[in-house]
mmCIF file of C-alpha atoms in Angstrom:
data_model
loop_
_atom_site.group_PDB
_atom_site.id
_atom_site.type_symbol
_atom_site.label_atom_id
_atom_site.label_comp_id
_atom_site.label_asym_id
_atom_site.label_seq_id
_atom_site.Cartn_x
_atom_site.Cartn_y
_atom_site.Cartn_z
ATOM 1 C CA MET E 17 -0.026 0.357 -0.132
ATOM 2 C CA VAL E 18 1.269 3.182 -0.858
ATOM 3 C CA ASP E 19 1.299 5.790 1.271
ATOM 4 C CA VAL E 20 -0.131 9.641 0.461
ATOM 5 C CA PRO E 21 1.675 12.472 1.582
ATOM 6 C CA THR E 22 -0.350 15.250 4.111
ATOM 7 C CA PHE E 23 0.402 18.636 3.953
ATOM 8 C CA VAL E 24 2.049 19.814 6.936
ATOM 9 C CA ILE E 25 0.321 22.945 7.966
ATOM 10 C CA ASP E 26 1.418 25.591 10.469
ATOM 11 C CA ARG E 27 -1.395 27.766 11.759
ATOM 12 C CA ALA E 28 -0.825 31.300 14.387
ATOM 13 C CA LYS E 29 -2.926 31.807 17.629
ATOM 14 C CA ALA E 30 -2.657 35.503 17.002
ATOM 15 C CA LEU E 31 -5.451 34.471 13.757
ATOM 16 C CA GLY E 32 -7.504 32.537 16.003
ATOM 17 C CA GLY E 33 -10.721 31.381 13.840
ATOM 18 C CA ILE E 34 -9.671 33.000 10.975
ATOM 19 C CA PRO E 35 -9.515 29.735 7.858
ATOM 20 C CA HIS E 36 -5.636 30.130 6.944
ATOM 21 C CA GLY E 37 -2.405 27.892 6.698
ATOM 22 C CA PHE E 38 1.230 28.177 5.901
ATOM 23 C CA PHE E 39 1.981 24.964 4.514
ATOM 24 C CA GLY E 40 5.626 23.182 4.483
ATOM 25 C CA SER E 41 6.495 20.791 1.281
ATOM 26 C CA SER E 42 6.192 17.297 3.245
ATOM 27 C CA ASP E 43 9.374 16.364 2.544
ATOM 28 C CA GLY E 44 9.062 17.370 -0.800
ATOM 29 C CA ALA E 45 5.997 15.779 -1.783
ATOM 30 C CA PHE E 46 4.387 19.081 -2.515
ATOM 31 C CA GLN E 47 5.954 22.111 -4.474
ATOM 32 C CA PHE E 48 3.599 24.814 -5.022
ATOM 33 C CA GLY E 49 4.873 27.348 -7.160
ATOM 34 C CA TYR E 50 4.595 27.569 -10.565
ATOM 35 C CA GLY E 51 7.643 28.821 -11.716
ATOM 36 C CA GLY E 52 9.393 25.900 -9.261
ATOM 37 C CA PRO E 53 10.323 22.187 -10.181
ATOM 38 C CA GLY E 54 7.774 19.610 -11.379
ATOM 39 C CA LYS E 55 4.585 18.842 -13.836
ATOM 40 C CA TYR E 56 2.348 21.695 -13.756
ATOM 41 C CA ALA E 57 -0.638 19.398 -13.221
ATOM 42 C CA ALA E 58 0.838 18.183 -9.424
ATOM 43 C CA VAL E 59 1.383 21.687 -8.811
ATOM 44 C CA HIS E 60 -2.251 23.465 -9.857
ATOM 45 C CA MET E 61 -3.447 20.890 -8.047
ATOM 46 C CA ALA E 62 -1.566 20.929 -4.677
ATOM 47 C CA ARG E 63 -2.864 24.872 -4.191
ATOM 48 C CA ALA E 64 -6.211 23.732 -5.389
ATOM 49 C CA ASP E 65 -5.687 21.226 -2.705
ATOM 50 C CA ALA E 66 -4.126 23.340 0.039
ATOM 51 C CA ALA E 67 -7.005 25.748 -0.747
ATOM 52 C CA ASN E 68 -9.569 23.841 0.216
ATOM 53 C CA ALA E 69 -7.471 22.264 3.392
ATOM 54 C CA VAL E 70 -7.936 26.032 4.753
ATOM 55 C CA GLN E 71 -11.854 26.469 3.562
ATOM 56 C CA ALA E 72 -13.856 23.621 2.369
ATOM 57 C CA GLY E 73 -14.776 25.367 -1.523
ATOM 58 C CA GLY E 74 -12.578 28.317 -1.270
ATOM 59 C CA ARG E 75 -11.070 29.643 -4.182
ATOM 60 C CA ILE E 76 -7.486 30.117 -4.156
ATOM 61 C CA VAL E 77 -6.649 33.684 -5.741
ATOM 62 C CA ALA E 78 -2.847 34.140 -5.657
ATOM 63 C CA PRO E 79 -0.856 36.718 -7.505
ATOM 64 C CA HIS E 80 2.300 36.533 -9.866
ATOM 65 C CA GLN E 81 4.966 37.954 -7.801
ATOM 66 C CA VAL E 82 7.574 40.582 -8.101
ATOM 67 C CA HIS E 83 9.268 41.664 -4.626
ATOM 68 C CA SER E 84 7.398 44.922 -5.449
ATOM 69 C CA ALA E 85 4.914 46.403 -2.561
ATOM 70 C CA ASP E 86 2.279 46.826 -4.747
ATOM 71 C CA VAL E 87 -1.439 45.747 -3.520
ATOM 72 C CA ILE E 88 -4.411 44.456 -5.634
ATOM 73 C CA THR E 89 -8.442 44.197 -4.205
ATOM 74 C CA VAL E 90 -9.460 41.361 -4.600
ATOM 75 C CA LYS E 91 -13.476 41.439 -5.559
ATOM 76 C CA GLU E 92 -13.707 38.589 -7.767
ATOM 77 C CA PRO E 93 -11.669 35.196 -8.116
ATOM 78 C CA TRP E 94 -9.319 35.196 -11.780
ATOM 79 C CA GLU E 95 -7.597 31.368 -12.825
ATOM 80 C CA ASP E 96 -4.949 30.131 -10.934
ATOM 81 C CA THR E 97 -2.582 29.505 -13.975
ATOM 82 C CA ALA E 98 1.133 30.165 -14.317
ATOM 83 C CA GLU E 99 0.490 32.786 -17.250
ATOM 84 C CA GLY E 100 -1.762 35.728 -17.252
ATOM 85 C CA ARG E 101 -1.719 36.282 -12.876
ATOM 86 C CA PRO E 102 -1.597 40.176 -11.882
ATOM 87 C CA VAL E 103 0.772 41.301 -10.429
ATOM 88 C CA ALA E 104 1.505 42.229 -7.230
ATOM 89 C CA ASP E 105 3.213 41.222 -4.207
ATOM 90 C CA ALA E 106 0.110 41.482 -1.857
ATOM 91 C CA LEU E 107 -3.613 40.826 -1.847
ATOM 92 C CA VAL E 108 -6.516 42.312 0.800
ATOM 93 C CA THR E 109 -10.039 40.608 0.388
ATOM 94 C CA ALA E 110 -13.476 41.207 1.898
ATOM 95 C CA ALA E 111 -14.917 38.863 -0.371
ATOM 96 C CA PRO E 112 -16.381 35.333 1.532
ATOM 97 C CA GLY E 113 -15.032 32.114 -0.001
ATOM 98 C CA LEU E 114 -11.955 33.365 -1.233
ATOM 99 C CA VAL E 115 -8.826 32.161 -0.023
ATOM 100 C CA LEU E 116 -5.760 34.454 -0.624
ATOM 101 C CA ALA E 117 -2.335 32.769 -0.983
ATOM 102 C CA ILE E 118 1.223 33.756 -1.659
ATOM 103 C CA VAL E 119 4.187 31.069 -2.737
ATOM 104 C CA THR E 120 7.414 31.784 -0.649
ATOM 105 C CA ALA E 121 11.092 30.312 -0.430
ATOM 106 C CA ASP E 122 12.821 32.568 1.945
ATOM 107 C CA CYS E 123 10.941 35.873 2.021
ATOM 108 C CA ALA E 124 8.344 35.930 4.434
ATOM 109 C CA PRO E 125 4.696 35.384 4.157
ATOM 110 C CA VAL E 126 2.801 37.522 6.451
ATOM 111 C CA LEU E 127 -1.228 37.138 7.072
ATOM 112 C CA LEU E 128 -3.694 39.342 8.201
ATOM 113 C CA ALA E 129 -7.231 39.936 9.371
ATOM 114 C CA ASP E 130 -9.683 42.463 10.996
ATOM 115 C CA PRO E 131 -11.770 39.476 12.401
ATOM 116 C CA GLU E 132 -14.286 42.473 13.057
ATOM 117 C CA ALA E 133 -14.818 43.413 9.855
ATOM 118 C CA SER E 134 -14.075 40.715 7.417
ATOM 119 C CA VAL E 135 -10.952 41.218 5.900
ATOM 120 C CA VAL E 136 -8.094 39.601 5.179
ATOM 121 C CA GLY E 137 -4.485 39.981 3.547
ATOM 122 C CA ALA E 138 -1.158 38.162 2.815
ATOM 123 C CA ALA E 139 1.707 40.055 1.793
ATOM 124 C CA HIS E 140 5.059 38.218 -0.014
ATOM 125 C CA ALA E 141 7.910 40.499 2.404
ATOM 126 C CA GLY E 142 10.861 40.083 0.983
ATOM 127 C CA TRP E 143 13.353 42.709 2.237
ATOM 128 C CA ARG E 144 12.747 44.307 -0.929
ATOM 129 C CA GLY E 145 9.403 44.377 -0.600
ATOM 130 C CA ALA E 146 9.460 45.497 3.216
ATOM 131 C CA GLN E 147 11.212 48.094 2.756
ATOM 132 C CA GLY E 148 9.672 49.366 -0.213
ATOM 133 C CA GLY E 149 6.676 49.587 1.537
ATOM 134 C CA ILE E 150 4.250 46.246 1.303
ATOM 135 C CA LEU E 151 3.444 45.892 4.628
ATOM 136 C CA GLU E 152 2.757 49.054 5.407
ATOM 137 C CA ASN E 153 0.249 49.332 1.650
ATOM 138 C CA THR E 154 -1.162 45.576 2.717
ATOM 139 C CA ILE E 155 -2.587 47.282 5.866
ATOM 140 C CA LYS E 156 -4.052 50.851 4.568
ATOM 141 C CA ALA E 157 -5.376 48.934 1.335
ATOM 142 C CA MET E 158 -7.103 46.403 3.800
ATOM 143 C CA GLU E 159 -8.514 50.119 5.900
ATOM 144 C CA GLN E 160 -9.616 51.147 2.739
ATOM 145 C CA ILE E 161 -12.206 47.546 2.228
ATOM 146 C CA GLY E 162 -13.476 48.279 6.102
ATOM 147 C CA ALA E 163 -10.610 47.359 8.190
ATOM 148 C CA ASN E 164 -8.989 49.326 10.722
ATOM 149 C CA ARG E 165 -5.606 48.611 11.941
ATOM 150 C CA SER E 166 -6.185 48.845 15.930
ATOM 151 C CA ARG E 167 -7.543 45.954 14.955
ATOM 152 C CA ILE E 168 -5.488 44.345 12.816
ATOM 153 C CA CYS E 169 -3.806 41.114 14.233
ATOM 154 C CA ALA E 170 -0.391 39.373 12.091
ATOM 155 C CA ALA E 171 1.830 36.132 11.333
ATOM 156 C CA ILE E 172 4.872 35.523 10.584
ATOM 157 C CA GLY E 173 5.380 32.398 8.145
ATOM 158 C CA PRO E 174 8.273 30.362 7.550
ATOM 159 C CA THR E 175 11.253 32.913 7.078
ATOM 160 C CA ILE E 176 14.969 32.510 6.490
ATOM 161 C CA ALA E 177 16.031 32.861 10.181
ATOM 162 C CA GLY E 178 18.909 35.403 11.181
ATOM 163 C CA PRO E 179 21.187 32.667 11.852
ATOM 164 C CA SER E 180 20.718 31.205 8.104
ATOM 165 C CA TYR E 181 21.202 34.719 6.261
ATOM 166 C CA GLU E 182 24.480 36.086 6.198
ATOM 167 C CA VAL E 183 25.023 39.117 4.257
ATOM 168 C CA ASP E 184 27.850 41.532 3.176
ATOM 169 C CA GLU E 185 28.564 44.788 3.423
ATOM 170 C CA ALA E 186 26.960 45.682 -0.058
ATOM 171 C CA PHE E 187 23.871 44.262 1.549
ATOM 172 C CA ARG E 188 23.955 46.394 4.730
ATOM 173 C CA ALA E 189 24.596 49.612 2.755
ATOM 174 C CA HIS E 190 20.848 49.325 1.282
ATOM 175 C CA PHE E 191 19.570 49.893 5.067
ATOM 176 C CA SER E 192 19.657 52.900 7.589
ATOM 177 C CA THR E 193 21.510 53.452 11.258
ATOM 178 C CA ASP E 194 17.866 52.752 12.415
ATOM 179 C CA ASP E 195 17.883 48.962 10.711
ATOM 180 C CA ALA E 196 21.189 48.390 12.580
ATOM 181 C CA ALA E 197 19.365 46.494 15.395
ATOM 182 C CA HIS E 198 18.078 43.573 12.627
ATOM 183 C CA PHE E 199 22.026 42.233 12.019
ATOM 184 C CA SER E 200 23.965 41.168 14.384
ATOM 185 C CA PRO E 201 27.715 40.236 13.686
ATOM 186 C CA ALA E 202 28.587 37.045 11.823
ATOM 187 C CA PRO E 203 31.864 35.751 11.307
ATOM 188 C CA ALA E 204 34.230 37.706 8.705
ATOM 189 C CA ARG E 205 35.009 35.514 5.157
ATOM 190 C CA GLU E 206 38.348 36.701 3.451
ATOM 191 C CA GLY E 207 39.022 39.830 5.687
ATOM 192 C CA LYS E 208 35.864 41.116 4.975
ATOM 193 C CA ALA E 209 33.096 41.840 7.413
ATOM 194 C CA ARG E 210 29.723 40.397 7.323
ATOM 195 C CA TRP E 211 26.480 40.159 9.733
ATOM 196 C CA HIS E 212 22.896 37.785 9.823
ATOM 197 C CA PHE E 213 19.795 39.595 8.863
ATOM 198 C CA ASP E 214 16.826 39.111 10.923
ATOM 199 C CA LEU E 215 14.197 39.473 8.189
ATOM 200 C CA THR E 216 10.907 38.079 10.539
ATOM 201 C CA ALA E 217 12.309 41.326 13.237
ATOM 202 C CA TYR E 218 12.429 43.644 10.326
ATOM 203 C CA CYS E 219 8.942 43.098 9.301
ATOM 204 C CA ALA E 220 7.617 42.776 12.715
ATOM 205 C CA ALA E 221 9.666 46.760 12.860
ATOM 206 C CA LYS E 222 7.308 47.425 9.673
ATOM 207 C CA LEU E 223 3.881 45.915 11.390
ATOM 208 C CA THR E 224 4.560 47.896 14.856
ATOM 209 C CA GLY E 225 5.357 50.860 13.081
ATOM 210 C CA ALA E 226 1.769 50.168 11.237
ATOM 211 C CA GLU E 227 -0.217 50.592 14.582
ATOM 212 C CA VAL E 228 -0.798 46.634 14.409
ATOM 213 C CA SER E 229 -0.296 45.842 17.900
ATOM 214 C CA ILE E 230 -1.301 42.087 17.263
ATOM 215 C CA ILE E 231 1.837 40.509 15.717
ATOM 216 C CA GLU E 232 3.008 35.948 16.259
ATOM 217 C CA ASP E 233 6.140 34.899 14.483
ATOM 218 C CA VAL E 234 5.140 30.696 14.122
ATOM 219 C CA ALA E 235 9.061 30.941 14.191
ATOM 220 C CA ARG E 236 10.383 28.698 11.016
ATOM 221 C CA ASP E 237 13.426 28.583 9.719
ATOM 222 C CA THR E 238 12.843 27.732 5.878
ATOM 223 C CA TYR E 239 17.105 27.630 5.170
ATOM 224 C CA ALA E 240 17.816 25.488 8.337
ATOM 225 C CA GLU E 241 14.687 22.852 8.215
ATOM 226 C CA ALA E 242 14.975 21.178 5.419
ATOM 227 C CA ALA E 243 12.586 18.454 5.350
ATOM 228 C CA ARG E 244 10.024 20.876 5.958
ATOM 229 C CA TYR E 245 11.293 24.316 3.581
ATOM 230 C CA TYR E 246 12.182 24.666 0.360
ATOM 231 C CA SER E 247 14.883 27.743 0.361
ATOM 232 C CA TYR E 248 16.380 29.548 -2.169
ATOM 233 C CA ARG E 249 19.260 30.196 -0.890
ATOM 234 C CA ARG E 250 20.151 26.542 0.522
ATOM 235 C CA ALA E 251 19.052 25.910 -3.576
ATOM 236 C CA SER E 252 22.050 28.554 -4.286
ATOM 237 C CA GLN E 253 24.719 27.597 -2.250
ATOM 238 C CA THR E 254 24.319 23.444 -2.949
ATOM 239 C CA GLY E 255 23.742 24.469 -6.828
ATOM 240 C CA GLN E 256 20.650 23.131 -7.132
ATOM 241 C CA PRO E 257 19.274 24.370 -11.094
ATOM 242 C CA ASN E 258 15.814 25.414 -9.511
ATOM 243 C CA TYR E 259 13.833 25.882 -5.954
ATOM 244 C CA GLY E 260 10.497 24.586 -4.688
ATOM 245 C CA ARG E 261 8.166 27.129 -2.734
ATOM 246 C CA GLN E 262 5.925 26.841 -0.233
ATOM 247 C CA ILE E 263 2.620 28.642 0.564
ATOM 248 C CA SER E 264 0.475 30.612 2.709
ATOM 249 C CA MET E 265 -2.874 31.333 2.842
ATOM 250 C CA ILE E 266 -5.881 33.098 4.504
ATOM 251 C CA GLY E 267 -9.721 33.699 4.085
ATOM 252 C CA PHE E 268 -13.246 33.690 5.546
ATOM 253 C CA GLU E 269 -16.475 31.952 5.187
#
């Protein structure tokens, strides 16, 4: 008898009863990104099945992500195909039955909700997007459809952790002195200074600055937990020609 793989899902207490989930790879059994390895049909089915696991009968809505600070307010779903999806890095909605989805492979997936207003959001926050305002823009977009930032709760899903995210001087130069708390010293390489960058803490600081007071970190490291998550950095360092993506989803009934 063949064992059928099952989803491995992290959920955040901060999001309470809001249907959501941070899906891992289940030791490589599932790959959720159209740009990643595997057959199109398998990826398409995995995405649809994950949406159904979050909310029975839920319709997946996912953007084509480009590390931008752009947000789409979703009123009607679009087809979940590899080509033709709207370009953005965050989605918000007040429409029941939709399951917002983003894919990641080290960047921070951030799920947000105002349960009282029945407004939810999902954001893909790499360092460029977070620096560019993707999280603040998501909160503003949620407010435009009825949310109140004082009620918004946020969960930061599986992300490359600080100890796994070693960066150089050129990377650090993108940040101001106000961001120094998110860098810690790492051993020098070839006489050149190195640091560890805490992307999760950086995103949390952005949320706090946007007056979101309920923030949860699920505390999962995509780089270190190879059996559970895909990692762009790990794939690059091991010479893999491509890399998978995990998926994070949120909706409401």
